[in-house]
Structures are given as C-alpha cells and as structure tokens.
C-alpha cells in the first residue's frame, strides 16, 4: 500500500494512493502518527476507502509532510562510506545521530527556503523510515524490521556554515522549511527487507548530483533500530532519516549551493520522487 498526507480544507489529511488517485481515510485517520498510536488497522481502513471513498487526482493535491508532527525525528550522519570519505572522515564505528524538529519539515512541492543568514544551502538525498508501533528497549537486530510501517523520501537540506559552528549538527539541520518529506509512504511489505537494493538519487535542476544504492548504507535499518533501542523507546510515528551518499554540494570543487529558482528532486527506486522548489527567505 501507499499513503500520502495532503492538505484538505487547510488541514493535513492522510489518504490512500491508488494509481493516480488519492482517497481520504477520513477524520479518524487524518494524522498518520495519531492513527498508529490508536492502533488503527490501516489496511482495513484503506480497503474500505478504496471501495467506497471519493477519489481525487493525486497530481492536483497540495502535500503536507508525510508525518506532519513526528514524536521524534532521528537522523544519521555519515551513513554512506563514500560520503564520509568525501568529508575527510573515516568510516564511523557508531552512527552519528542527530535530531530534527517538526518545524523544519515541509511536504512535496513546498519550497525549501534559503535563509537570510546564509547562502551555503545544501541538498541531501535520504530515505525515511516510519515506525509502526512501539519498539521495546533492547530489541535485537533480527526482530527490528517488524516494527517498520514503511519508507519514504527525505531531503535533509543543510545550512552548512551553521552546521559547522559547533560540534553538534542540530542548528544547521533545523532551519524552517529545510526538511522535504514525502510525497508517499510505501509499506514495508512492498519492498525488500530494510528497503535494501534501491537506487537513490538527488537531482538539482535536472542534473544528477548523488547516485547510490540503499544497500551501501553503513548502518542498515535493522541495525539502526537495534542500536537506538539500546537507548530509547521508539514510538508509533517516529521517523528515522537514514543518511546521504556522496555528491553533496559542499564537497564539490567549487561548492554547489542551492539558490532561489532551483528545483531539487530526491528519487528512490520503488518509493517515489520528492520535489521541492527553492526560494529565498521572505520571497
């Protein structure tokens, strides 16, 4: 199954994607996180919607972030060896975890904003993982994937000079409107375990900038969940952002920074294409 969150009457609304149609799942399933927390049988609700719901053209919808208000957004840095290498770092022995906040998120088709205080605005193609149900502490790697609802696309847009102002990356990763998320979630049963073997690309104004495979991740989804479960309880609707491959703008000579008027695409094979135009703050 495929799901997408669109804006209906000014509010986010979760819906089923069926071919070229979007079908609302109704008021009781308006928010993906809330539906998961309530233990809603999304397959049953989607089946009823497919049979009886009002169909709207998917292409005509305004998209919200797939999970508008995740409880936690946990990101991985340096999770592809080639990206670590281009940044002058060795392969990490443990993930470089950092947080994003919900105020940084925007949906497919919504603008990424170059902040007034910096021009060093970079793209990062990443895969997002949505947690379906509570992950008990100390869940082993072999059991981790049963807690995954599905996968989506993410653009971890980064304000590089602010990211480098401290040893912690949080400030450079949390400017408003810098986390493109969506447009669709593909449930885990439709993909290989851990969504491995999928081509992942970023394209800036149509030019391929990053081109890799999700099997190249240093810490795959199952291991990442197990490592996090050593420390914390993952909850329904939490989101993991799985890191980016080589080819980011800051590592190029000369560097390539996104600017107003650009369009950035993130595409993951079998999952979808996330597109965000780039604008200047205040435009």
mmCIF file of C-alpha atoms in Angstrom:
data_model
loop_
_atom_site.group_PDB
_atom_site.id
_atom_site.type_symbol
_atom_site.label_atom_id
_atom_site.label_comp_id
_atom_site.label_asym_id
_atom_site.label_seq_id
_atom_site.Cartn_x
_atom_site.Cartn_y
_atom_site.Cartn_z
ATOM 1 C CA UNK A 1 0.000 0.000 0.000
ATOM 2 C CA UNK A 2 0.890 3.620 -0.485
ATOM 3 C CA UNK A 3 -0.205 6.554 1.625
ATOM 4 C CA UNK A 4 0.178 10.323 1.311
ATOM 5 C CA UNK A 5 -0.740 13.257 3.524
ATOM 6 C CA UNK A 6 -2.342 16.151 1.656
ATOM 7 C CA UNK A 7 -3.903 19.436 2.698
ATOM 8 C CA UNK A 8 -7.712 19.373 2.766
ATOM 9 C CA UNK A 9 -9.648 22.435 3.946
ATOM 10 C CA UNK A 10 -6.458 23.829 5.419
ATOM 11 C CA UNK A 11 -5.567 20.747 7.469
ATOM 12 C CA UNK A 12 -3.398 17.676 6.882
ATOM 13 C CA UNK A 13 -5.348 14.570 5.867
ATOM 14 C CA UNK A 14 -3.947 11.077 5.416
ATOM 15 C CA UNK A 15 -5.081 9.241 2.325
ATOM 16 C CA UNK A 16 -4.559 6.110 0.296
ATOM 17 C CA UNK A 17 -2.715 6.390 -3.009
ATOM 18 C CA UNK A 18 -4.393 4.148 -5.578
ATOM 19 C CA UNK A 19 -2.824 4.543 -9.005
ATOM 20 C CA UNK A 20 -3.223 8.197 -9.944
ATOM 21 C CA UNK A 21 -5.894 8.783 -7.280
ATOM 22 C CA UNK A 22 -5.782 9.968 -3.687
ATOM 23 C CA UNK A 23 -8.574 8.756 -1.367
ATOM 24 C CA UNK A 24 -9.138 10.277 2.080
ATOM 25 C CA UNK A 25 -9.056 7.863 5.024
ATOM 26 C CA UNK A 26 -11.456 10.077 6.949
ATOM 27 C CA UNK A 27 -11.421 12.166 10.100
ATOM 28 C CA UNK A 28 -10.415 9.249 12.331
ATOM 29 C CA UNK A 29 -7.250 8.758 10.274
ATOM 30 C CA UNK A 30 -6.375 12.343 9.467
ATOM 31 C CA UNK A 31 -2.901 12.087 11.004
ATOM 32 C CA UNK A 32 -0.643 9.099 10.427
ATOM 33 C CA UNK A 33 1.046 9.302 13.813
ATOM 34 C CA UNK A 34 -2.285 9.543 15.662
ATOM 35 C CA UNK A 35 -3.705 6.623 13.683
ATOM 36 C CA UNK A 36 -0.696 4.476 14.560
ATOM 37 C CA UNK A 37 -0.840 5.478 18.227
ATOM 38 C CA UNK A 38 -4.516 4.457 18.288
ATOM 39 C CA UNK A 39 -3.693 1.043 16.853
ATOM 40 C CA UNK A 40 -5.778 1.668 13.736
ATOM 41 C CA UNK A 41 -5.814 -1.149 11.193
ATOM 42 C CA UNK A 42 -4.684 0.957 8.266
ATOM 43 C CA UNK A 43 -5.056 -1.932 5.824
ATOM 44 C CA UNK A 44 -8.718 -2.349 6.741
ATOM 45 C CA UNK A 45 -9.415 1.388 6.584
ATOM 46 C CA UNK A 46 -7.604 1.622 3.248
ATOM 47 C CA UNK A 47 -9.597 -1.305 1.866
ATOM 48 C CA UNK A 48 -12.876 0.383 2.750
ATOM 49 C CA UNK A 49 -11.688 3.686 1.297
ATOM 50 C CA UNK A 50 -10.637 2.022 -1.946
ATOM 51 C CA UNK A 51 -14.103 0.528 -2.336
ATOM 52 C CA UNK A 52 -16.235 3.490 -1.277
ATOM 53 C CA UNK A 53 -14.152 6.638 -0.878
ATOM 54 C CA UNK A 54 -14.165 9.752 -3.018
ATOM 55 C CA UNK A 55 -11.276 9.779 -5.435
ATOM 56 C CA UNK A 56 -9.273 12.924 -6.141
ATOM 57 C CA UNK A 57 -6.445 13.279 -8.671
ATOM 58 C CA UNK A 58 -3.160 12.798 -6.820
ATOM 59 C CA UNK A 59 -1.304 15.216 -9.078
ATOM 60 C CA UNK A 60 -3.679 18.051 -8.169
ATOM 61 C CA UNK A 61 -3.139 17.764 -4.401
ATOM 62 C CA UNK A 62 -1.148 20.034 -2.105
ATOM 63 C CA UNK A 63 1.099 17.853 0.014
ATOM 64 C CA UNK A 64 1.899 18.148 3.705
ATOM 65 C CA UNK A 65 4.853 16.353 5.323
ATOM 66 C CA UNK A 66 4.055 12.644 5.327
ATOM 67 C CA UNK A 67 4.036 12.610 9.148
ATOM 68 C CA UNK A 68 3.190 16.243 9.990
ATOM 69 C CA UNK A 69 4.230 16.040 13.657
ATOM 70 C CA UNK A 70 6.507 13.089 14.415
ATOM 71 C CA UNK A 71 7.253 12.441 18.061
ATOM 72 C CA UNK A 72 10.924 12.012 17.203
ATOM 73 C CA UNK A 73 12.903 12.603 14.023
ATOM 74 C CA UNK A 74 16.256 10.857 14.401
ATOM 75 C CA UNK A 75 18.789 11.369 11.626
ATOM 76 C CA UNK A 76 22.028 9.587 10.768
ATOM 77 C CA UNK A 77 25.102 11.413 9.564
ATOM 78 C CA UNK A 78 27.915 9.798 7.586
ATOM 79 C CA UNK A 79 25.928 6.606 6.926
ATOM 80 C CA UNK A 80 27.404 6.015 3.468
ATOM 81 C CA UNK A 81 31.148 5.395 3.387
ATOM 82 C CA UNK A 82 31.674 7.456 0.218
ATOM 83 C CA UNK A 83 30.010 10.457 1.864
ATOM 84 C CA UNK A 84 32.148 10.079 4.991
ATOM 85 C CA UNK A 85 35.230 9.877 2.770
ATOM 86 C CA UNK A 86 34.363 12.993 0.743
ATOM 87 C CA UNK A 87 34.037 14.872 4.036
ATOM 88 C CA UNK A 88 37.505 13.738 5.132
ATOM 89 C CA UNK A 89 36.284 11.296 7.773
ATOM 90 C CA UNK A 90 36.834 7.600 8.310
ATOM 91 C CA UNK A 91 34.033 5.053 8.327
ATOM 92 C CA UNK A 92 32.273 5.581 11.679
ATOM 93 C CA UNK A 93 32.163 2.803 14.258
ATOM 94 C CA UNK A 94 28.851 4.101 15.603
ATOM 95 C CA UNK A 95 26.160 6.203 13.899
ATOM 96 C CA UNK A 96 26.383 9.987 14.067
ATOM 97 C CA UNK A 97 22.865 10.536 15.381
ATOM 98 C CA UNK A 98 21.223 13.966 15.470
ATOM 99 C CA UNK A 99 17.680 15.316 15.794
ATOM 100 C CA UNK A 100 15.368 17.298 13.585
ATOM 101 C CA UNK A 101 12.299 19.125 14.807
ATOM 102 C CA UNK A 102 8.837 19.139 13.227
ATOM 103 C CA UNK A 103 9.037 22.871 12.417
ATOM 104 C CA UNK A 104 11.770 22.120 9.849
ATOM 105 C CA UNK A 105 9.514 19.874 7.755
ATOM 106 C CA UNK A 106 7.622 20.617 4.557
ATOM 107 C CA UNK A 107 5.826 18.480 2.004
ATOM 108 C CA UNK A 108 6.405 17.528 -1.600
ATOM 109 C CA UNK A 109 6.081 20.560 -3.861
ATOM 110 C CA UNK A 110 6.562 23.009 -0.996
ATOM 111 C CA UNK A 111 9.542 25.374 -1.141
ATOM 112 C CA UNK A 112 12.826 24.842 0.601
ATOM 113 C CA UNK A 113 13.926 28.202 1.977
ATOM 114 C CA UNK A 114 17.422 29.667 1.637
ATOM 115 C CA UNK A 115 17.820 31.572 4.932
ATOM 116 C CA UNK A 116 18.721 35.241 5.036
ATOM 117 C CA UNK A 117 21.733 34.499 7.218
ATOM 118 C CA UNK A 118 23.480 32.044 4.881
ATOM 119 C CA UNK A 119 23.943 31.122 1.240
ATOM 120 C CA UNK A 120 25.527 27.739 1.988
ATOM 121 C CA UNK A 121 22.343 25.737 1.444
ATOM 122 C CA UNK A 122 22.942 22.097 0.536
ATOM 123 C CA UNK A 123 20.849 19.111 -0.598
ATOM 124 C CA UNK A 124 20.976 15.567 0.813
ATOM 125 C CA UNK A 125 19.056 12.620 -0.659
ATOM 126 C CA UNK A 126 17.912 10.322 2.136
ATOM 127 C CA UNK A 127 15.475 7.516 2.859
ATOM 128 C CA UNK A 128 12.950 7.964 5.658
ATOM 129 C CA UNK A 129 11.682 5.112 7.847
ATOM 130 C CA UNK A 130 8.347 5.395 9.691
ATOM 131 C CA UNK A 131 7.921 3.329 12.860
ATOM 132 C CA UNK A 132 4.583 1.494 13.062
ATOM 133 C CA UNK A 133 4.399 0.516 16.725
ATOM 134 C CA UNK A 134 6.327 0.734 19.957
ATOM 135 C CA UNK A 135 9.799 -0.772 19.722
ATOM 136 C CA UNK A 136 10.689 -2.354 23.075
ATOM 137 C CA UNK A 137 14.019 -1.493 24.626
ATOM 138 C CA UNK A 138 16.874 -3.818 23.637
ATOM 139 C CA UNK A 139 15.056 -5.179 20.579
ATOM 140 C CA UNK A 140 17.636 -7.259 18.682
ATOM 141 C CA UNK A 141 18.531 -6.581 15.078
ATOM 142 C CA UNK A 142 16.854 -9.824 13.963
ATOM 143 C CA UNK A 143 13.469 -8.585 15.208
ATOM 144 C CA UNK A 144 13.767 -4.898 14.332
ATOM 145 C CA UNK A 145 12.118 -4.757 10.905
ATOM 146 C CA UNK A 146 8.755 -5.988 12.185
ATOM 147 C CA UNK A 147 8.272 -2.529 13.730
ATOM 148 C CA UNK A 148 8.636 -0.635 10.430
ATOM 149 C CA UNK A 149 5.483 0.639 8.745
ATOM 150 C CA UNK A 150 7.173 1.780 5.559
ATOM 151 C CA UNK A 151 9.559 4.057 3.713
ATOM 152 C CA UNK A 152 9.552 7.469 2.068
ATOM 153 C CA UNK A 153 11.875 10.087 0.566
ATOM 154 C CA UNK A 154 13.559 12.882 2.510
ATOM 155 C CA UNK A 155 15.707 15.869 1.574
ATOM 156 C CA UNK A 156 17.884 16.724 4.577
ATOM 157 C CA UNK A 157 18.636 20.267 3.412
ATOM 158 C CA UNK A 158 21.519 21.663 5.417
ATOM 159 C CA UNK A 159 22.793 25.149 6.201
ATOM 160 C CA UNK A 160 26.445 24.190 6.175
ATOM 161 C CA UNK A 161 28.121 27.163 7.860
ATOM 162 C CA UNK A 162 25.686 26.938 10.783
ATOM 163 C CA UNK A 163 26.136 23.155 10.904
ATOM 164 C CA UNK A 164 29.871 23.694 11.367
ATOM 165 C CA UNK A 165 29.611 26.384 14.036
ATOM 166 C CA UNK A 166 29.539 23.726 16.749
ATOM 167 C CA UNK A 167 30.472 20.075 17.133
ATOM 168 C CA UNK A 168 26.748 19.271 17.205
ATOM 169 C CA UNK A 169 24.927 19.464 13.859
ATOM 170 C CA UNK A 170 21.465 20.320 15.191
ATOM 171 C CA UNK A 171 21.462 24.051 14.445
ATOM 172 C CA UNK A 172 22.376 23.635 10.775
ATOM 173 C CA UNK A 173 19.727 20.953 10.292
ATOM 174 C CA UNK A 174 16.715 22.715 11.808
ATOM 175 C CA UNK A 175 16.112 25.921 9.900
ATOM 176 C CA UNK A 176 12.450 26.278 8.963
ATOM 177 C CA UNK A 177 11.396 24.657 5.682
ATOM 178 C CA UNK A 178 14.548 22.607 5.149
ATOM 179 C CA UNK A 179 13.236 19.041 5.581
ATOM 180 C CA UNK A 180 11.371 17.844 2.485
ATOM 181 C CA UNK A 181 9.359 14.726 3.414
ATOM 182 C CA UNK A 182 7.197 12.608 1.115
ATOM 183 C CA UNK A 183 5.222 12.538 -1.014
ATOM 184 C CA UNK A 184 4.273 8.898 -0.394
ATOM 185 C CA UNK A 185 4.911 6.163 2.132
ATOM 186 C CA UNK A 186 5.358 2.690 0.665
ATOM 187 C CA UNK A 187 4.576 -0.038 3.173
ATOM 188 C CA UNK A 188 7.401 -2.385 4.072
ATOM 189 C CA UNK A 189 5.714 -5.463 2.569
ATOM 190 C CA UNK A 190 6.137 -3.988 -0.926
ATOM 191 C CA UNK A 191 9.916 -3.685 -0.650
ATOM 192 C CA UNK A 192 12.922 -5.850 0.144
ATOM 193 C CA UNK A 193 13.643 -6.219 3.885
ATOM 194 C CA UNK A 194 15.056 -2.928 5.134
ATOM 195 C CA UNK A 195 14.376 -1.358 1.710
ATOM 196 C CA UNK A 196 17.786 -2.529 0.519
ATOM 197 C CA UNK A 197 18.852 -2.641 -3.108
ATOM 198 C CA UNK A 198 17.145 0.595 -4.157
ATOM 199 C CA UNK A 199 18.748 3.297 -6.278
ATOM 200 C CA UNK A 200 18.753 6.691 -4.555
ATOM 201 C CA UNK A 201 19.442 9.961 -6.376
ATOM 202 C CA UNK A 202 19.362 13.702 -5.945
ATOM 203 C CA UNK A 203 18.985 15.949 -8.978
ATOM 204 C CA UNK A 204 19.444 19.709 -8.975
ATOM 205 C CA UNK A 205 17.739 21.418 -11.904
ATOM 206 C CA UNK A 206 17.701 18.044 -13.637
ATOM 207 C CA UNK A 207 21.426 17.308 -13.156
ATOM 208 C CA UNK A 208 22.258 14.162 -11.189
ATOM 209 C CA UNK A 209 24.254 15.137 -8.105
ATOM 210 C CA UNK A 210 24.057 11.964 -5.987
ATOM 211 C CA UNK A 211 23.592 8.442 -7.313
ATOM 212 C CA UNK A 212 23.913 5.441 -4.975
ATOM 213 C CA UNK A 213 22.091 2.413 -3.604
ATOM 214 C CA UNK A 214 20.448 1.896 -0.219
ATOM 215 C CA UNK A 215 22.487 -1.287 0.171
ATOM 216 C CA UNK A 216 25.542 0.980 0.555
ATOM 217 C CA UNK A 217 24.421 2.203 3.983
ATOM 218 C CA UNK A 218 26.972 1.504 6.726
ATOM 219 C CA UNK A 219 24.237 1.011 9.321
ATOM 220 C CA UNK A 220 21.158 -0.531 7.676
ATOM 221 C CA UNK A 221 17.644 -0.057 9.010
ATOM 222 C CA UNK A 222 17.537 -3.146 11.232
ATOM 223 C CA UNK A 223 20.871 -2.392 12.900
ATOM 224 C CA UNK A 224 19.945 1.274 13.363
ATOM 225 C CA UNK A 225 16.711 0.369 15.140
ATOM 226 C CA UNK A 226 18.541 -2.101 17.385
ATOM 227 C CA UNK A 227 21.181 0.495 18.313
ATOM 228 C CA UNK A 228 18.537 3.094 19.130
ATOM 229 C CA UNK A 229 16.601 0.531 21.189
ATOM 230 C CA UNK A 230 19.634 0.225 23.456
ATOM 231 C CA UNK A 231 18.971 3.824 24.471
ATOM 232 C CA UNK A 232 15.334 4.791 23.965
ATOM 233 C CA UNK A 233 11.826 3.597 23.199
ATOM 234 C CA UNK A 234 10.847 4.207 19.596
ATOM 235 C CA UNK A 235 7.145 5.002 19.293
ATOM 236 C CA UNK A 236 4.460 4.902 16.590
ATOM 237 C CA UNK A 237 5.004 7.653 14.053
ATOM 238 C CA UNK A 238 8.651 8.243 14.931
ATOM 239 C CA UNK A 239 10.806 8.836 11.854
ATOM 240 C CA UNK A 240 14.366 7.730 11.115
ATOM 241 C CA UNK A 241 16.325 9.545 8.386
ATOM 242 C CA UNK A 242 18.962 7.174 7.085
ATOM 243 C CA UNK A 243 21.824 9.347 5.843
ATOM 244 C CA UNK A 244 23.044 10.551 2.471
ATOM 245 C CA UNK A 245 25.559 9.267 -0.112
ATOM 246 C CA UNK A 246 28.438 11.144 -1.736
ATOM 247 C CA UNK A 247 27.909 14.074 -4.061
ATOM 248 C CA UNK A 248 26.677 16.798 -1.716
ATOM 249 C CA UNK A 249 27.272 20.379 -2.731
ATOM 250 C CA UNK A 250 29.802 21.308 -0.042
ATOM 251 C CA UNK A 251 32.190 18.529 -1.157
ATOM 252 C CA UNK A 252 32.372 19.726 -4.776
ATOM 253 C CA UNK A 253 35.020 21.962 -6.321
ATOM 254 C CA UNK A 254 33.793 24.637 -6.449
ATOM 255 C CA UNK A 255 30.975 24.019 -3.947
ATOM 256 C CA UNK A 256 27.432 23.900 -5.300
ATOM 257 C CA UNK A 257 24.870 25.689 -3.145
ATOM 258 C CA UNK A 258 21.138 25.708 -3.790
ATOM 259 C CA UNK A 259 19.717 29.137 -4.579
ATOM 260 C CA UNK A 260 16.372 30.736 -5.260
ATOM 261 C CA UNK A 261 14.921 29.468 -8.542
ATOM 262 C CA UNK A 262 16.461 25.989 -8.278
ATOM 263 C CA UNK A 263 14.447 22.780 -8.142
ATOM 264 C CA UNK A 264 15.727 19.790 -6.150
ATOM 265 C CA UNK A 265 14.467 16.253 -6.735
ATOM 266 C CA UNK A 266 15.062 13.255 -4.498
ATOM 267 C CA UNK A 267 14.123 9.927 -6.061
ATOM 268 C CA UNK A 268 14.295 6.445 -4.560
ATOM 269 C CA UNK A 269 13.548 3.455 -6.743
ATOM 270 C CA UNK A 270 10.153 1.843 -5.995
ATOM 271 C CA UNK A 271 9.368 4.537 -3.416
ATOM 272 C CA UNK A 272 8.846 7.757 -5.314
ATOM 273 C CA UNK A 273 10.033 11.227 -6.202
ATOM 274 C CA UNK A 274 10.153 14.194 -3.839
ATOM 275 C CA UNK A 275 10.410 17.610 -5.499
ATOM 276 C CA UNK A 276 10.974 20.945 -3.764
ATOM 277 C CA UNK A 277 11.500 24.304 -5.435
ATOM 278 C CA UNK A 278 13.988 26.591 -3.709
ATOM 279 C CA UNK A 279 13.124 30.160 -2.696
ATOM 280 C CA UNK A 280 14.780 32.950 -0.720
ATOM 281 C CA UNK A 281 13.531 33.655 2.788
ATOM 282 C CA UNK A 282 10.914 36.399 2.679
ATOM 283 C CA UNK A 283 10.257 35.972 -1.043
#
